[in-house]
Coordinates of C-alpha atoms in Angstrom, one line a residue:
M1437 CA 128.3 123.8 103.4
I1438 CA 126.6 120.4 103.4
Q1439 CA 125.5 119.2 99.6
L1440 CA 122.7 116.6 100.8
S1441 CA 121.8 114.5 103.7
I1442 CA 120.8 111.3 103.2
C1443 CA 118.1 110.2 105.6
L1444 CA 118.3 106.7 107.2
P1445 CA 115.5 105.9 109.3
T1446 CA 116.3 101.8 111.0
R1447 CA 114.4 99.9 113.3
N1448 CA 115.7 96.4 114.6
R1449 CA 117.9 96.3 112.3
Q1450 CA 120.6 97.2 113.3
K1451 CA 123.2 94.4 111.5
Y1452 CA 122.2 96.2 108.8
C1453 CA 122.1 99.5 109.4
I1454 CA 125.6 99.2 110.2
E1455 CA 127.0 97.7 107.0
T1456 CA 124.7 100.6 105.6
I1457 CA 127.0 102.9 107.8
R1458 CA 129.4 100.9 106.5
G1459 CA 129.5 101.5 102.6
L1460 CA 128.3 105.3 102.9
A1461 CA 131.3 105.6 105.4
A1462 CA 133.5 104.2 102.6
S1463 CA 133.4 108.0 101.2
D1464 CA 136.1 110.0 100.7
A1465 CA 133.3 113.3 100.5
T1466 CA 133.0 115.9 103.3
N1467 CA 130.0 117.8 101.0
F1468 CA 127.5 115.2 102.9
E1469 CA 125.5 114.2 105.7
V1470 CA 124.1 110.8 107.2
I1471 CA 121.4 111.4 109.6
V1472 CA 120.3 107.6 111.5
G1473 CA 117.1 108.1 113.1
D1474 CA 116.9 104.6 115.3
N1475 CA 113.6 103.8 116.4
S1476 CA 114.7 100.8 118.2
D1477 CA 113.6 98.8 120.8
D1478 CA 117.1 99.0 121.9
G1479 CA 119.1 102.3 121.4
S1480 CA 122.2 100.7 122.7
I1481 CA 123.6 98.9 119.8
L1482 CA 123.9 101.1 117.0
S1483 CA 124.1 104.2 120.3
D1484 CA 127.8 101.6 121.2
Y1485 CA 128.4 101.4 117.6
F1486 CA 128.9 105.5 117.1
I1487 CA 130.7 105.8 120.0
N1488 CA 133.3 102.5 119.6
E1489 CA 133.6 102.2 116.0
L1490 CA 132.1 105.2 114.0
K1491 CA 134.2 108.0 115.0
D1492 CA 133.2 109.8 111.3
S1493 CA 131.9 113.3 111.7
R1494 CA 129.8 113.0 108.9
F1495 CA 127.2 111.4 110.6
R1496 CA 124.3 111.5 113.3
L1497 CA 122.6 110.0 114.9
I1498 CA 118.7 110.1 116.3
G1499 CA 118.5 107.8 119.1
P1500 CA 115.8 106.0 120.5
E1501 CA 112.5 108.2 122.2
E1502 CA 110.5 107.2 125.2
T1503 CA 107.6 105.1 122.9
V1504 CA 107.8 103.2 119.9
L1505 CA 107.6 106.4 117.0
A1506 CA 105.4 105.8 113.2
M1507 CA 107.7 104.8 111.0
V1508 CA 106.0 108.7 108.7
D1509 CA 107.4 110.7 112.1
N1510 CA 110.0 109.2 112.2
W1511 CA 111.5 109.5 108.5
E1512 CA 110.0 113.2 109.9
R1513 CA 112.5 113.5 112.7
L1514 CA 115.1 113.4 110.3
V1515 CA 114.0 115.6 107.7
G1516 CA 113.6 118.4 110.4
E1517 CA 117.3 117.8 111.7
A1518 CA 118.7 117.8 108.1
K1519 CA 121.2 119.8 107.0
G1520 CA 121.5 119.5 102.8
R1521 CA 120.3 121.8 100.5
W1522 CA 119.6 118.2 99.3
L1523 CA 117.6 115.1 100.7
S1524 CA 117.2 111.8 100.3
V1525 CA 116.0 108.6 102.5
I1526 CA 117.0 105.3 102.1
G1527 CA 116.0 102.5 104.0
D1528 CA 117.9 100.4 106.6
D1529 CA 119.2 97.1 104.3
D1530 CA 119.5 99.9 101.1
H1531 CA 122.6 102.2 99.6
I1532 CA 123.4 105.6 97.1
D1533 CA 126.0 107.0 96.5
P1534 CA 127.2 109.4 98.0
R1535 CA 128.9 111.4 94.1
L1536 CA 125.0 111.4 93.9
V1537 CA 127.0 115.5 94.5
Q1538 CA 127.8 115.6 91.8
L1539 CA 125.4 114.2 89.4
L1540 CA 122.8 117.4 91.6
K1541 CA 125.7 119.8 91.5
Y1542 CA 125.8 119.2 87.4
Y1543 CA 121.7 119.2 87.3
E1544 CA 121.3 123.0 88.8
R1545 CA 124.0 124.3 86.8
T1546 CA 121.9 122.8 83.5
Y1547 CA 118.4 123.1 85.1
P1548 CA 118.0 125.9 87.8
E1549 CA 115.0 125.5 88.0
V1550 CA 115.3 121.4 88.5
E1551 CA 114.1 121.2 92.9
A1552 CA 113.5 117.1 92.5
V1553 CA 115.8 114.9 91.1
S1554 CA 115.6 110.8 90.3
W1555 CA 117.5 108.0 88.8
A1556 CA 117.4 104.2 87.8
R1557 CA 118.3 101.8 91.6
M1558 CA 119.7 98.4 91.1
S1559 CA 118.0 95.2 93.4
F1560 CA 119.3 93.1 95.6
N1561 CA 118.9 90.9 97.8
W1562 CA 120.8 90.6 101.1
P1563 CA 122.1 86.1 101.5
D1564 CA 119.7 85.6 103.7
N1565 CA 116.0 86.7 101.7
R1566 CA 117.1 84.2 99.3
P1567 CA 114.5 81.5 99.7
E1568 CA 114.6 80.2 95.7
P1569 CA 116.1 81.5 92.5
A1570 CA 116.4 85.3 92.2
L1571 CA 117.8 88.0 90.2
S1572 CA 119.7 91.0 91.0
V1573 CA 118.7 94.3 88.1
V1574 CA 121.6 96.6 87.0
P1575 CA 120.2 99.4 84.7
V1576 CA 122.2 99.7 82.4
A1577 CA 121.3 103.4 80.2
H1578 CA 122.7 106.6 81.2
D1579 CA 120.8 109.3 79.4
T1580 CA 118.9 112.6 81.1
Y1581 CA 115.6 113.1 81.1
V1582 CA 113.5 115.9 82.0
A1583 CA 109.6 115.4 82.6
V1584 CA 106.6 116.4 81.6
K1585 CA 104.7 117.3 85.2
S1586 CA 101.4 116.6 83.2
I1587 CA 102.1 113.2 82.5
V1588 CA 104.8 112.0 85.8
Q1589 CA 101.2 113.6 87.8
D1590 CA 98.6 111.6 85.7
R1591 CA 100.5 108.9 86.0
L1592 CA 100.8 108.3 89.4
Y1593 CA 97.4 110.5 90.4
R1594 CA 95.0 108.9 88.0
W1595 CA 97.1 105.6 87.5
S1596 CA 96.7 106.1 83.6
E1597 CA 99.0 103.5 82.6
G1598 CA 97.2 100.8 84.1
S1599 CA 100.6 99.1 85.4
K1600 CA 100.4 97.4 89.2
R1601 CA 102.6 100.5 90.3
P1602 CA 103.1 103.7 89.2
A1603 CA 106.3 105.2 86.8
V1604 CA 107.2 107.5 88.9
G1605 CA 110.2 108.1 91.0
F1606 CA 110.5 111.2 91.3
G1607 CA 109.7 111.2 95.8
I1608 CA 112.7 111.6 98.9
Y1609 CA 112.7 107.8 99.4
H1610 CA 115.3 106.2 96.3
A1611 CA 115.5 110.3 95.1
A1612 CA 117.2 113.4 95.9
V1613 CA 114.4 116.9 96.7
R1614 CA 115.9 120.0 97.8
K1615 CA 115.1 121.2 101.2
S1616 CA 113.3 124.5 100.7
V1617 CA 110.5 121.7 98.5
M1618 CA 110.5 120.1 102.0
E1619 CA 109.6 122.9 103.8
R1620 CA 107.1 124.5 101.3
I1621 CA 105.5 121.5 102.0
K1622 CA 105.3 121.9 105.3
R1623 CA 103.7 125.3 105.1
K1624 CA 100.8 123.8 102.4
Y1625 CA 100.3 120.5 103.8
G1626 CA 99.6 121.4 107.3
G1627 CA 102.1 121.8 109.3
R1628 CA 104.4 118.8 108.6
Y1629 CA 106.1 116.9 106.2
F1630 CA 104.7 114.1 106.2
E1631 CA 101.4 112.2 106.8
H1632 CA 99.7 109.0 105.7
P1633 CA 101.6 105.8 106.8
V1634 CA 102.8 104.8 102.9
V1635 CA 105.3 107.8 103.7
D1636 CA 106.9 106.6 100.1
Y1637 CA 104.4 107.9 97.4
E1638 CA 102.4 110.1 100.0
S1639 CA 106.6 112.0 99.7
S1640 CA 106.0 111.7 95.3
C1641 CA 102.2 112.9 95.6
K1642 CA 103.2 115.7 96.8
I1643 CA 107.2 116.8 95.6
I1644 CA 105.9 116.4 92.2
R1645 CA 102.9 118.8 92.8
E1646 CA 105.5 121.1 94.6
A1647 CA 108.7 121.0 92.2
K1648 CA 109.4 122.8 89.2
V1649 CA 111.4 121.3 87.2
L1650 CA 111.9 117.1 87.7
V1651 CA 115.2 115.5 86.6
H1652 CA 115.6 111.8 86.1
C1653 CA 119.2 109.9 85.1
Q1654 CA 119.0 106.2 83.7
R1655 CA 122.1 105.3 85.9
P1656 CA 121.2 103.9 88.9
F1657 CA 123.0 105.8 92.0
S1658 CA 121.2 103.3 94.6
V1659 CA 121.0 99.9 95.9
L1660 CA 117.2 99.0 96.7
G1661 CA 118.4 96.3 99.2
A1662 CA 115.5 93.6 100.9
C1663 CA 117.1 91.9 104.3
N1664 CA 115.2 88.8 105.1
A1665 CA 113.8 90.9 108.2
S1666 CA 112.4 93.2 105.1
N1667 CA 108.7 94.9 103.9
S1668 CA 109.9 93.4 100.8
A1669 CA 110.4 89.8 101.7
G1670 CA 106.5 90.2 104.2
T1671 CA 105.4 89.7 101.0
K1672 CA 107.7 86.8 99.8
S1673 CA 105.1 84.8 102.8
R1674 CA 101.0 85.4 103.4
E1675 CA 101.9 84.3 106.6
T1676 CA 105.2 86.9 107.4
M1677 CA 102.8 89.7 105.8
M1678 CA 100.1 89.6 107.1
K1679 CA 102.0 89.9 110.9
R1680 CA 103.6 93.4 109.6
V1681 CA 101.0 94.7 108.9
D1682 CA 99.9 94.2 112.4
T1683 CA 102.5 95.5 113.2
F1684 CA 102.3 97.9 111.0
K1685 CA 99.1 99.0 112.3
A1686 CA 99.5 98.7 115.6
E1687 CA 102.1 101.1 115.3
T1688 CA 100.8 103.8 113.1
R1689 CA 97.0 103.5 115.3
G1690 CA 96.1 107.6 114.6
K1691 CA 96.9 108.3 111.7
V1692 CA 95.4 108.0 108.7
D1693 CA 93.4 104.8 108.6
M1694 CA 94.8 102.3 105.9
D1695 CA 91.8 100.2 106.7
D1696 CA 89.3 103.4 104.7
P1697 CA 86.3 103.0 104.2
V1698 CA 86.0 105.6 101.5
F1699 CA 87.8 103.5 98.7
P1700 CA 86.8 99.4 100.6
F1701 CA 90.6 98.2 99.8
P1702 CA 92.2 97.6 103.0
I1703 CA 95.8 96.9 103.7
S1704 CA 94.6 94.0 106.3
D1705 CA 92.7 92.1 103.9
P1706 CA 95.5 88.7 103.8
G1707 CA 94.7 89.5 99.9
A1708 CA 95.7 92.8 99.7
S1709 CA 99.0 93.8 97.6
I1710 CA 101.7 96.4 97.5
C1711 CA 99.4 97.9 94.6
S1712 CA 96.1 99.2 96.4
S1713 CA 98.4 100.3 99.5
V1714 CA 99.7 103.0 96.4
A1715 CA 96.6 103.5 95.3
S1716 CA 95.2 104.1 99.1
T1717 CA 97.4 105.9 99.5
T1718 CA 97.3 108.6 95.8
Y1719 CA 93.0 108.0 96.1
W1720 CA 93.2 109.4 100.0
F1721 CA 96.0 111.8 98.8
C1722 CA 93.8 113.2 95.7
R1723 CA 90.6 113.2 98.0
T1724 CA 91.8 115.2 100.9
Y1725 CA 93.9 117.9 98.5
G1726 CA 90.9 118.4 96.1
I1727 CA 92.8 117.2 92.8
D1728 CA 90.7 115.8 89.9
L1729 CA 90.4 112.3 90.1
T1730 CA 88.8 111.4 86.3
G1731 CA 90.2 107.8 85.3
F1732 CA 91.5 106.2 88.0
P1733 CA 89.3 103.8 89.5
E1734 CA 88.9 102.4 84.6
N1735 CA 92.7 102.6 85.3
F1736 CA 92.6 101.2 88.3
A1737 CA 90.8 98.8 87.5
R1738 CA 93.4 97.9 84.8
A1739 CA 96.1 98.1 87.9
A1740 CA 93.9 95.1 89.4
M1741 CA 94.9 93.2 86.3
D1742 CA 98.3 93.9 85.8
E1743 CA 98.0 93.1 89.2
L1744 CA 97.1 89.7 89.2
G1745 CA 98.2 89.0 85.6
G1746 CA 102.5 89.1 87.6
T1747 CA 101.1 86.9 90.5
V1748 CA 103.2 83.2 89.9
V1749 CA 101.5 81.2 92.7
E1750 CA 98.0 80.3 92.1
E1751 CA 96.8 79.9 96.1
D1752 CA 98.1 84.3 95.2
Y1753 CA 96.6 84.9 92.6
N1754 CA 92.5 83.3 94.2
L1755 CA 92.9 85.8 97.4
K1756 CA 94.0 88.3 95.3
K1757 CA 91.0 88.1 92.6
A1758 CA 88.7 87.4 95.6
F1759 CA 90.1 90.9 97.6
F1760 CA 89.4 92.3 94.5
E1761 CA 86.3 91.2 93.7
R1762 CA 85.1 92.1 96.7
G1763 CA 86.8 95.9 96.5
F1764 CA 85.0 96.8 93.5
D1765 CA 81.6 95.2 94.4
A1766 CA 82.1 97.9 98.0
W1767 CA 83.4 100.5 96.4
E1768 CA 80.6 103.0 95.8
G1769 CA 78.5 100.6 94.7
G1770 CA 80.0 98.7 92.6
K1771 CA 79.7 101.6 89.6
W1772 CA 83.3 100.1 89.0
R1773 CA 82.9 96.3 88.9
E1774 CA 82.4 95.6 85.7
H1775 CA 85.8 97.0 84.1
F1776 CA 87.6 94.3 85.8
K1777 CA 87.9 91.7 84.1
P1778 CA 91.0 89.3 84.7
Q1779 CA 91.9 86.2 82.8
P1780 CA 92.3 83.0 84.2
F1781 CA 95.4 82.3 85.9
W1782 CA 98.0 80.1 83.5
G1783 CA 100.1 78.4 85.5
N1784 CA 101.8 78.1 88.2
R1785 CA 105.9 79.7 87.5
S1786 CA 108.4 81.3 88.0
H1787 CA 109.8 84.0 86.6
N1788 CA 113.4 84.4 88.4
E1789 CA 115.1 82.1 86.3
L1790 CA 116.8 83.4 82.6
C1791 CA 119.9 86.5 83.4
G1792 CA 120.5 88.2 80.7
V1793 CA 119.7 92.0 79.2
L1794 CA 116.1 93.2 78.4
K1795 CA 115.2 96.5 77.7
D1796 CA 117.5 98.2 79.6
Y1797 CA 118.5 95.8 82.5
L1798 CA 121.5 93.3 83.1
Y1799 CA 119.6 91.4 85.3
I1800 CA 122.4 88.4 87.0
R1801 CA 121.8 85.5 89.2
E1802 CA 122.0 86.0 92.5
D1803 CA 124.6 83.4 93.6
V1804 CA 127.1 84.7 90.6
P1805 CA 128.1 88.3 92.0
P1806 CA 130.9 87.4 95.1
S1807 CA 128.9 90.0 97.6
E1808 CA 127.6 90.6 100.5
T1809 CA 125.8 93.6 101.3
P1810 CA 124.0 96.3 98.3
A1811 CA 127.1 98.6 99.1
D1812 CA 129.1 95.6 97.3
F1813 CA 127.0 94.6 94.2
Y1814 CA 127.1 98.8 93.7
R1815 CA 130.6 98.9 93.4
F1816 CA 130.3 95.4 91.8
G1817 CA 127.3 96.8 88.9
E1818 CA 129.9 100.1 88.6
A1819 CA 131.2 97.7 86.3
M1820 CA 129.0 97.4 83.9
I1821 CA 127.7 101.0 83.5
M1822 CA 128.4 104.7 82.6
P1823 CA 131.2 106.0 85.7
V1824 CA 129.2 109.1 87.3
E1825 CA 132.9 111.2 85.7
N1826 CA 130.6 110.4 82.9
V1827 CA 127.2 111.0 83.5
T1828 CA 127.8 114.8 85.5
S1829 CA 130.5 115.9 82.5
G1830 CA 127.8 116.1 80.3
A1831 CA 129.4 112.9 78.5
R1832 CA 128.0 110.3 76.8
V1833 CA 130.5 108.1 76.0
F1834 CA 133.5 106.1 78.0
A1835 CA 136.6 106.4 78.5
R1836 CA 139.2 104.4 76.8

């Protein structure tokens, strides 16, 4: 029986996707499947790799359609094809440990009503995405927590923490959800698993509303990779970011408009950031499905200030500040403008130079570990964290 379906959407990043597949294929487990949704302009590259090199029955390839799919539609078709009891989506430049199945089985025994599981993630820049000194990240804790749904919902729907990005984690992206929950979502939300172009956060909105029990593991089971062609890499260059936004908007035409007149913080603005795109997504979801938004405007103002506080280049700070000011001036007639009071910019700086342990995270200089791919880095990082077998057996100590 297939316990876990790993969905791997990809578009025009075949060389990274192949490395990701190789990392997953190295597992000797047989209770998982990988479904690759190729949305590339040239479908022959991955097709030839599957036919001539991979030859692994655990992997399935769904090729490109006649026209390019929006990312949300590529995710949609992958989930529809999944056969596993649990589902997870990762990027084509990421990695996930198939031994996650052991964790899911352990949680099902311990918490019979669990329907969504999250975990900590390692972070890794591919060698071609290191324009300046940066750090890879390995979470080193390993405890388990059962989330209080009302608190998690408050964090995402109303941004109660006031941070630049809600600390939620639960969803289908670099997390796992029961297939039965996704089918409930499809029945309840317009006959689709996903609706919004910012599909990862939209899925979080739905899953934390619908899943009965949410369980989080502090031990990492996946790696968030960032290659030179990734969206996260695009944020390092304003020009690259705007080109990718234009492409994103063109490919999602006819979907939910990210330049939302009701929430006037458009992603096409040069000062837009991940903070505002996530806020636009959660705000759309709550408006659409009648969820209480009390406190959201004030908390989003705090989040915008937090975003500015972490901006290390003055030009970026000025662009973002002007963007938020225009948005708050226009939003509901300036009703929430007084809550946006950012601190002045306090100098160009870098926060990527020091390495070591801080608050359960190990920060490692990227030129130190001999890792070329996220799968390599995961194996490197495992030497410093609790073994999978200890976590999934309930043990909380290292064996001799």
